[in-house]
CSV table of C-alpha atoms in Angstrom, one decimal:
chain,number,residue,atom,x,y,z
A,1,MET,CA,-40.8,-123.5,-119.6
A,2,LYS,CA,-44.5,-122.8,-120.3
A,3,LYS,CA,-45.4,-126.1,-118.5
A,4,TYR,CA,-43.3,-124.8,-115.6
A,5,ILE,CA,-45.1,-121.5,-115.5
A,6,LEU,CA,-48.5,-123.3,-115.6
A,7,VAL,CA,-47.5,-125.6,-112.6
A,8,LEU,CA,-46.1,-122.6,-110.8
A,9,GLY,CA,-49.4,-120.7,-111.3
A,10,ILE,CA,-51.4,-123.7,-109.9
A,11,ILE,CA,-49.1,-123.7,-106.8
A,12,VAL,CA,-49.4,-120.0,-106.3
A,13,SER,CA,-53.2,-120.2,-106.6
A,14,CYS,CA,-53.3,-122.9,-103.9
A,15,LEU,CA,-51.1,-120.6,-101.7
A,16,ILE,CA,-53.6,-117.8,-102.2
A,17,ILE,CA,-56.4,-119.9,-101.0
A,18,SER,CA,-54.5,-121.1,-98.0
A,19,CYS,CA,-53.6,-117.5,-97.1
A,20,LYS,CA,-57.3,-116.7,-96.5
A,21,ASN,CA,-57.0,-118.6,-93.3
A,22,PHE,CA,-54.6,-116.0,-91.9
A,23,THR,CA,-55.0,-112.3,-91.0
A,24,SER,CA,-52.5,-110.0,-92.7
A,25,GLU,CA,-50.7,-107.4,-90.6
A,26,ASN,CA,-51.0,-104.8,-93.4
A,27,SER,CA,-54.0,-103.0,-94.8
A,28,ILE,CA,-54.2,-104.3,-98.4
A,29,THR,CA,-55.6,-102.0,-101.0
A,30,SER,CA,-57.7,-103.0,-104.0
A,31,ASP,CA,-54.7,-103.9,-106.1
A,32,GLY,CA,-53.1,-105.8,-103.2
A,33,ILE,CA,-50.5,-103.2,-102.3
A,34,SER,CA,-50.3,-101.3,-99.1
A,35,LYS,CA,-48.4,-98.1,-98.2
A,36,PRO,CA,-46.2,-98.3,-95.1
A,37,GLN,CA,-46.2,-95.3,-92.7
A,38,ALA,CA,-42.7,-93.9,-91.9
A,39,PRO,CA,-41.9,-93.2,-88.3
A,40,ASN,CA,-41.3,-89.7,-87.0
A,41,ALA,CA,-37.5,-89.2,-87.2
A,42,ILE,CA,-35.4,-87.0,-85.0
A,43,GLY,CA,-32.6,-85.9,-87.3
A,44,PRO,CA,-31.9,-87.2,-90.8
A,45,PRO,CA,-33.9,-90.4,-91.6
A,46,ARG,CA,-31.8,-93.5,-92.3
A,47,VAL,CA,-32.5,-95.5,-95.5
A,48,LEU,CA,-31.1,-99.0,-95.7
A,49,PHE,CA,-30.8,-101.0,-99.0
A,50,ILE,CA,-30.5,-104.8,-98.7
A,51,GLY,CA,-30.2,-106.8,-101.9
A,52,ASN,CA,-28.1,-108.0,-104.8
A,53,ASN,CA,-27.5,-107.3,-108.5
A,54,GLN,CA,-30.7,-105.4,-109.3
A,55,THR,CA,-29.9,-102.9,-106.5
A,56,GLU,CA,-26.4,-102.3,-107.7
A,57,TYR,CA,-24.5,-103.5,-110.7
A,58,PHE,CA,-23.9,-101.2,-113.7
A,59,VAL,CA,-25.5,-98.4,-111.7
A,60,SER,CA,-26.2,-98.1,-108.0
A,61,ALA,CA,-29.7,-97.5,-106.6
A,62,PRO,CA,-28.3,-96.3,-103.2
A,63,THR,CA,-25.9,-93.8,-104.9
A,64,LEU,CA,-28.5,-92.4,-107.3
A,65,PHE,CA,-31.1,-92.1,-104.6
A,66,GLN,CA,-28.6,-90.3,-102.3
A,67,GLU,CA,-27.8,-87.9,-105.2
A,68,LEU,CA,-31.4,-87.1,-105.8
A,69,CYS,CA,-31.9,-86.4,-102.1
A,70,ASN,CA,-28.9,-84.1,-102.0
A,71,ALA,CA,-30.1,-82.2,-105.0
A,72,ASN,CA,-33.5,-81.7,-103.4
A,73,ASN,CA,-32.2,-80.7,-99.9
A,74,LYS,CA,-33.5,-83.9,-98.4
A,75,ASN,CA,-31.1,-84.7,-95.6
A,76,VAL,CA,-31.0,-88.5,-95.4
A,77,ASN,CA,-28.4,-91.1,-94.4
A,78,VAL,CA,-28.2,-93.9,-97.0
A,79,GLN,CA,-26.7,-97.3,-96.1
A,80,GLN,CA,-26.5,-100.6,-97.9
A,81,LEU,CA,-25.8,-104.3,-97.5
A,82,ILE,CA,-25.2,-105.7,-101.0
A,83,THR,CA,-23.9,-109.1,-102.1
A,84,MET,CA,-24.0,-110.1,-105.7
A,85,GLY,CA,-26.0,-113.1,-107.0
A,86,VAL,CA,-27.5,-114.4,-103.7
A,87,PRO,CA,-30.9,-114.4,-101.9
A,88,LEU,CA,-31.7,-112.2,-98.9
A,89,ASP,CA,-30.7,-114.7,-96.2
A,90,LYS,CA,-27.2,-115.1,-97.8
A,91,VAL,CA,-26.9,-111.3,-98.0
A,92,TYR,CA,-27.5,-111.2,-94.3
A,93,TYR,CA,-25.1,-114.1,-93.4
A,94,THR,CA,-22.4,-112.7,-95.7
A,95,ASN,CA,-22.6,-109.3,-94.0
A,96,LYS,CA,-23.6,-110.7,-90.5
A,97,THR,CA,-21.1,-108.8,-88.4
A,98,GLU,CA,-21.9,-105.4,-90.0
A,99,ALA,CA,-25.6,-106.2,-90.1
A,100,ASN,CA,-25.9,-107.2,-86.5
A,101,GLN,CA,-24.0,-104.2,-85.4
A,102,ASN,CA,-26.3,-101.9,-87.4
A,103,PHE,CA,-29.5,-103.7,-86.4
A,104,SER,CA,-28.6,-103.4,-82.7
A,105,THR,CA,-27.9,-99.7,-82.8
A,106,ILE,CA,-30.3,-97.5,-80.8
A,107,ASP,CA,-31.6,-94.1,-81.9
A,108,LYS,CA,-33.2,-91.6,-79.5
A,109,ASP,CA,-36.4,-91.5,-81.6
A,110,GLY,CA,-36.9,-95.2,-81.1
A,111,ASN,CA,-36.1,-96.3,-84.6
A,112,TYR,CA,-32.5,-96.6,-85.9
A,113,TYR,CA,-33.8,-97.2,-89.5
A,114,ASP,CA,-36.7,-95.3,-90.9
A,115,PHE,CA,-36.9,-96.9,-94.4
A,116,VAL,CA,-35.6,-100.3,-95.5
A,117,ILE,CA,-35.7,-101.6,-99.1
A,118,LEU,CA,-35.5,-105.4,-99.3
A,119,GLN,CA,-34.6,-106.9,-102.7
A,120,GLU,CA,-34.9,-110.7,-103.0
A,121,SER,CA,-33.2,-112.6,-105.8
A,122,PRO,CA,-35.4,-113.0,-108.9
A,123,GLN,CA,-35.2,-116.8,-108.7
A,124,ILE,CA,-36.5,-117.0,-105.2
A,125,ALA,CA,-39.1,-114.3,-105.8
A,126,LEU,CA,-40.4,-116.2,-108.8
A,127,THR,CA,-40.2,-119.9,-107.8
A,128,ASN,CA,-40.2,-120.2,-104.0
A,129,LEU,CA,-42.9,-118.2,-102.2
A,130,GLU,CA,-42.2,-119.8,-98.8
A,131,LYS,CA,-38.5,-119.0,-99.0
A,132,TYR,CA,-39.4,-115.5,-100.1
A,133,ARG,CA,-41.6,-115.0,-97.1
A,134,SER,CA,-39.1,-116.6,-94.6
A,135,ASN,CA,-36.2,-114.5,-96.0
A,136,LEU,CA,-38.3,-111.3,-95.6
A,137,LYS,CA,-39.3,-112.4,-92.1
A,138,LEU,CA,-35.7,-113.1,-91.1
A,139,ILE,CA,-34.5,-109.6,-92.0
A,140,ALA,CA,-37.6,-107.8,-90.7
A,141,GLU,CA,-37.4,-109.5,-87.3
A,142,LYS,CA,-33.8,-108.5,-86.8
A,143,ILE,CA,-34.5,-104.9,-87.9
A,144,HIS,CA,-37.6,-104.6,-85.8
A,145,LYS,CA,-35.7,-105.1,-82.6
A,146,ASN,CA,-34.4,-101.6,-82.6
A,147,SER,CA,-36.5,-100.1,-85.4
A,148,PRO,CA,-40.0,-101.3,-84.5
A,149,ASP,CA,-41.8,-98.7,-86.7
A,150,VAL,CA,-39.6,-98.8,-89.7
A,151,ALA,CA,-41.3,-98.5,-93.1
A,152,ILE,CA,-40.3,-101.5,-95.2
A,153,TYR,CA,-40.5,-101.6,-99.0
A,154,VAL,CA,-40.2,-105.0,-100.7
A,155,TYR,CA,-38.7,-104.7,-104.1
A,156,GLN,CA,-40.8,-106.0,-106.9
A,157,ASN,CA,-38.3,-107.6,-109.2
A,158,MET,CA,-38.4,-107.0,-112.9
A,159,THR,CA,-38.9,-110.0,-115.2
A,160,PRO,CA,-35.7,-111.9,-115.9
A,161,LEU,CA,-36.5,-112.3,-119.5
A,162,PRO,CA,-36.2,-110.0,-122.6
A,163,TYR,CA,-39.3,-108.0,-123.2
A,164,THR,CA,-39.6,-109.8,-126.6
A,165,ASP,CA,-39.8,-113.2,-125.0
A,166,SER,CA,-43.3,-114.8,-125.2
A,167,ASP,CA,-43.2,-115.6,-121.4
A,168,TYR,CA,-42.3,-112.1,-120.3
A,169,THR,CA,-45.9,-111.3,-119.2
A,170,ASN,CA,-46.3,-114.7,-117.4
A,171,TYR,CA,-43.1,-114.1,-115.4
A,172,TYR,CA,-44.2,-110.5,-114.6
A,173,LYS,CA,-47.6,-111.7,-113.3
A,174,GLU,CA,-46.0,-114.4,-111.1
A,175,LEU,CA,-43.4,-112.0,-109.7
A,176,ARG,CA,-46.0,-109.4,-108.9
A,177,LYS,CA,-48.3,-111.9,-107.3
A,178,ASN,CA,-45.6,-113.5,-105.2
A,179,THR,CA,-44.3,-110.1,-104.0
A,180,ILE,CA,-47.8,-109.1,-102.8
A,181,LEU,CA,-48.2,-112.5,-101.0
A,182,ALA,CA,-44.8,-112.3,-99.4
A,183,THR,CA,-45.1,-108.7,-98.3
A,184,ALA,CA,-48.6,-109.1,-96.8
A,185,PHE,CA,-47.3,-110.7,-93.6
A,186,ILE,CA,-44.6,-108.2,-92.8
A,187,LYS,CA,-45.4,-105.4,-90.4
A,188,ASN,CA,-45.7,-101.9,-91.9
A,189,ALA,CA,-44.5,-103.1,-95.3
A,190,GLY,CA,-45.4,-102.1,-98.9
A,191,ILE,CA,-44.0,-102.7,-102.4
A,192,LEU,CA,-41.5,-100.7,-104.4
A,193,LYS,CA,-43.1,-101.3,-107.8
A,194,ILE,CA,-40.0,-101.7,-109.9
A,195,GLY,CA,-41.5,-104.5,-112.0
A,196,ASP,CA,-44.6,-102.4,-112.8
A,197,ALA,CA,-42.5,-99.4,-113.8
A,198,VAL,CA,-40.2,-101.4,-116.0
A,199,LYS,CA,-43.1,-103.1,-117.8
A,200,ASP,CA,-44.7,-99.6,-118.4
A,201,ALA,CA,-41.4,-98.4,-119.9
A,202,TYR,CA,-41.1,-101.4,-122.2
A,203,ARG,CA,-44.7,-100.8,-123.3
A,204,GLY,CA,-43.9,-97.3,-124.3
A,205,LYS,CA,-45.8,-95.4,-121.6
A,206,ASN,CA,-45.5,-91.6,-121.8
A,207,GLY,CA,-43.8,-92.0,-125.2
A,208,TYR,CA,-40.7,-93.7,-123.9
A,209,ASN,CA,-38.8,-95.9,-126.4
A,210,TYR,CA,-36.5,-98.4,-124.8
A,211,LEU,CA,-34.8,-99.1,-128.1
A,212,LYS,CA,-32.2,-96.8,-129.6
A,213,ASN,CA,-30.2,-98.0,-132.6
A,214,SER,CA,-31.8,-101.5,-131.9
A,215,THR,CA,-30.3,-101.5,-128.4
A,216,ASP,CA,-32.2,-101.9,-125.2
A,217,HIS,CA,-31.4,-98.9,-123.0
A,218,LEU,CA,-33.2,-100.1,-119.9
A,219,CYS,CA,-31.4,-103.4,-119.1
A,220,TYR,CA,-28.6,-105.5,-120.3
A,221,GLY,CA,-27.6,-109.1,-119.5
A,222,GLN,CA,-27.4,-112.5,-121.2
A,223,ASN,CA,-29.1,-114.6,-118.4
A,224,THR,CA,-30.0,-112.0,-115.8
A,225,PRO,CA,-30.9,-108.4,-116.7
A,226,HIS,CA,-29.2,-105.6,-114.9
A,227,PHE,CA,-30.2,-102.0,-115.1
A,228,LEU,CA,-28.4,-99.7,-117.5
A,229,ASN,CA,-28.6,-95.9,-117.0
A,230,ASP,CA,-32.2,-95.5,-118.1
A,231,GLY,CA,-33.3,-98.4,-115.8
A,232,GLY,CA,-31.2,-97.1,-112.9
A,233,PHE,CA,-32.6,-93.6,-113.3
A,234,LEU,CA,-36.1,-95.0,-113.3
A,235,GLN,CA,-35.5,-97.0,-110.2
A,236,ALA,CA,-34.0,-94.2,-108.2
A,237,VAL,CA,-36.7,-91.7,-109.2
A,238,LEU,CA,-39.4,-94.2,-108.4
A,239,LEU,CA,-38.0,-94.7,-104.9
A,240,TYR,CA,-37.8,-91.0,-104.3
A,241,ASN,CA,-41.4,-90.6,-105.5
A,242,THR,CA,-42.6,-93.4,-103.3
A,243,ILE,CA,-40.9,-92.2,-100.1
A,244,PHE,CA,-41.5,-88.4,-100.5
A,245,GLU,CA,-44.7,-88.5,-102.6
A,246,GLU,CA,-43.3,-85.8,-104.9
A,247,LYS,CA,-41.2,-85.5,-108.0
A,248,PRO,CA,-37.6,-84.7,-107.5
A,249,ILE,CA,-35.7,-81.8,-109.2
A,250,ILE,CA,-33.2,-83.7,-111.4
A,251,PRO,CA,-29.7,-82.4,-111.2
A,252,LYS,CA,-27.7,-81.8,-114.4
A,253,LYS,CA,-25.3,-84.6,-113.5
A,254,LEU,CA,-25.6,-88.0,-111.8
A,255,ILE,CA,-23.3,-90.9,-111.2
A,256,LEU,CA,-24.1,-93.3,-114.1
A,257,SER,CA,-22.4,-96.1,-116.0
A,258,THR,CA,-20.0,-95.5,-118.8
A,259,GLY,CA,-20.9,-98.9,-120.4
A,260,THR,CA,-21.1,-102.6,-119.8
A,261,GLY,CA,-17.5,-103.6,-120.4
A,262,ASP,CA,-14.9,-104.8,-117.9
A,263,ASN,CA,-13.2,-101.4,-118.1
A,264,ASP,CA,-16.3,-99.4,-117.7
A,265,ASN,CA,-17.4,-97.9,-114.3
A,266,MET,CA,-19.6,-95.3,-112.7
A,267,ARG,CA,-18.8,-91.6,-112.9
A,268,LYS,CA,-20.6,-88.2,-113.0
A,269,GLN,CA,-22.3,-87.7,-116.4
A,270,GLU,CA,-24.8,-85.3,-117.8
A,271,VAL,CA,-28.3,-86.6,-117.4
A,272,SER,CA,-29.4,-85.1,-120.8
A,273,LYS,CA,-26.8,-87.2,-122.6
A,274,ALA,CA,-26.6,-90.4,-120.5
A,275,ILE,CA,-30.4,-90.9,-120.1
A,276,SER,CA,-32.3,-91.4,-123.4
A,277,ASP,CA,-35.6,-89.8,-122.2
A,278,PRO,CA,-35.5,-88.6,-118.5
A,279,VAL,CA,-38.9,-86.8,-118.8
A,280,ALA,CA,-40.8,-89.8,-119.9
A,281,LEU,CA,-39.0,-92.0,-117.3
A,282,GLU,CA,-39.9,-89.5,-114.5
A,283,GLU,CA,-43.6,-89.7,-115.5
A,284,ILE,CA,-43.5,-93.5,-115.5
A,285,ALA,CA,-41.9,-93.5,-112.1
A,286,PHE,CA,-44.4,-91.0,-110.6
A,287,SER,CA,-47.3,-93.0,-111.9
A,288,ASN,CA,-46.0,-96.1,-110.1
A,289,ARG,CA,-45.2,-94.6,-106.7
């Protein structure tokens, strides 16, 4: 695995050099991440999630984001195209009829969608930069037909390894680098820094402790990590912070997971009981907006 990471690092380095021959459509900041500008919306802005398991599994990013918006009197229309376990192009083709119908809809302000969150599969994001770019381009070109000024946020995947794994940091760095390189050529696009926020949480920023009774409260999964309540809460608050540039008022209850078993599901639960340290997670999210 370490040899694989080394080879991958060399390939990515070559790709970085080759990218210097092109002009990016975005203004890249000192850390390589730009901030897209949202279009002026007439009426409630529309937010579209396109992705797979990290967007929705034990908990739902679209649902939690909608709940935060409702609790803070932010009138938004949240939509989603989610297919489990596949890359972005397969998400599109699996939902092609619905996607094409939505992408072709016209709004009087000139943009049907105002914000789009694109979550590529971790495997593609980590190992196949060209496929990562082409999948983002595929979706962006279809959305741009009737939402030319949409603000696109590319989802920075979290590392698909336990935090205790010796290769965790190597995977994190490659995912971050590839996300920056893939995003740079998409019009009016920036990065939703999920991977950075999760790494900060695992490192104990703002006093957060991901372990409780020797159990990871951020993520769970044997081969692919999926967000538990703490991770889902962090993800939703980070998106709210990123779009609105402010901290949300957290409602007393949110729709969260009851567990990881086959008979568990999502239902309204008290945040103070279902989230181990909401205050610390809020601060981590805000610092990564």
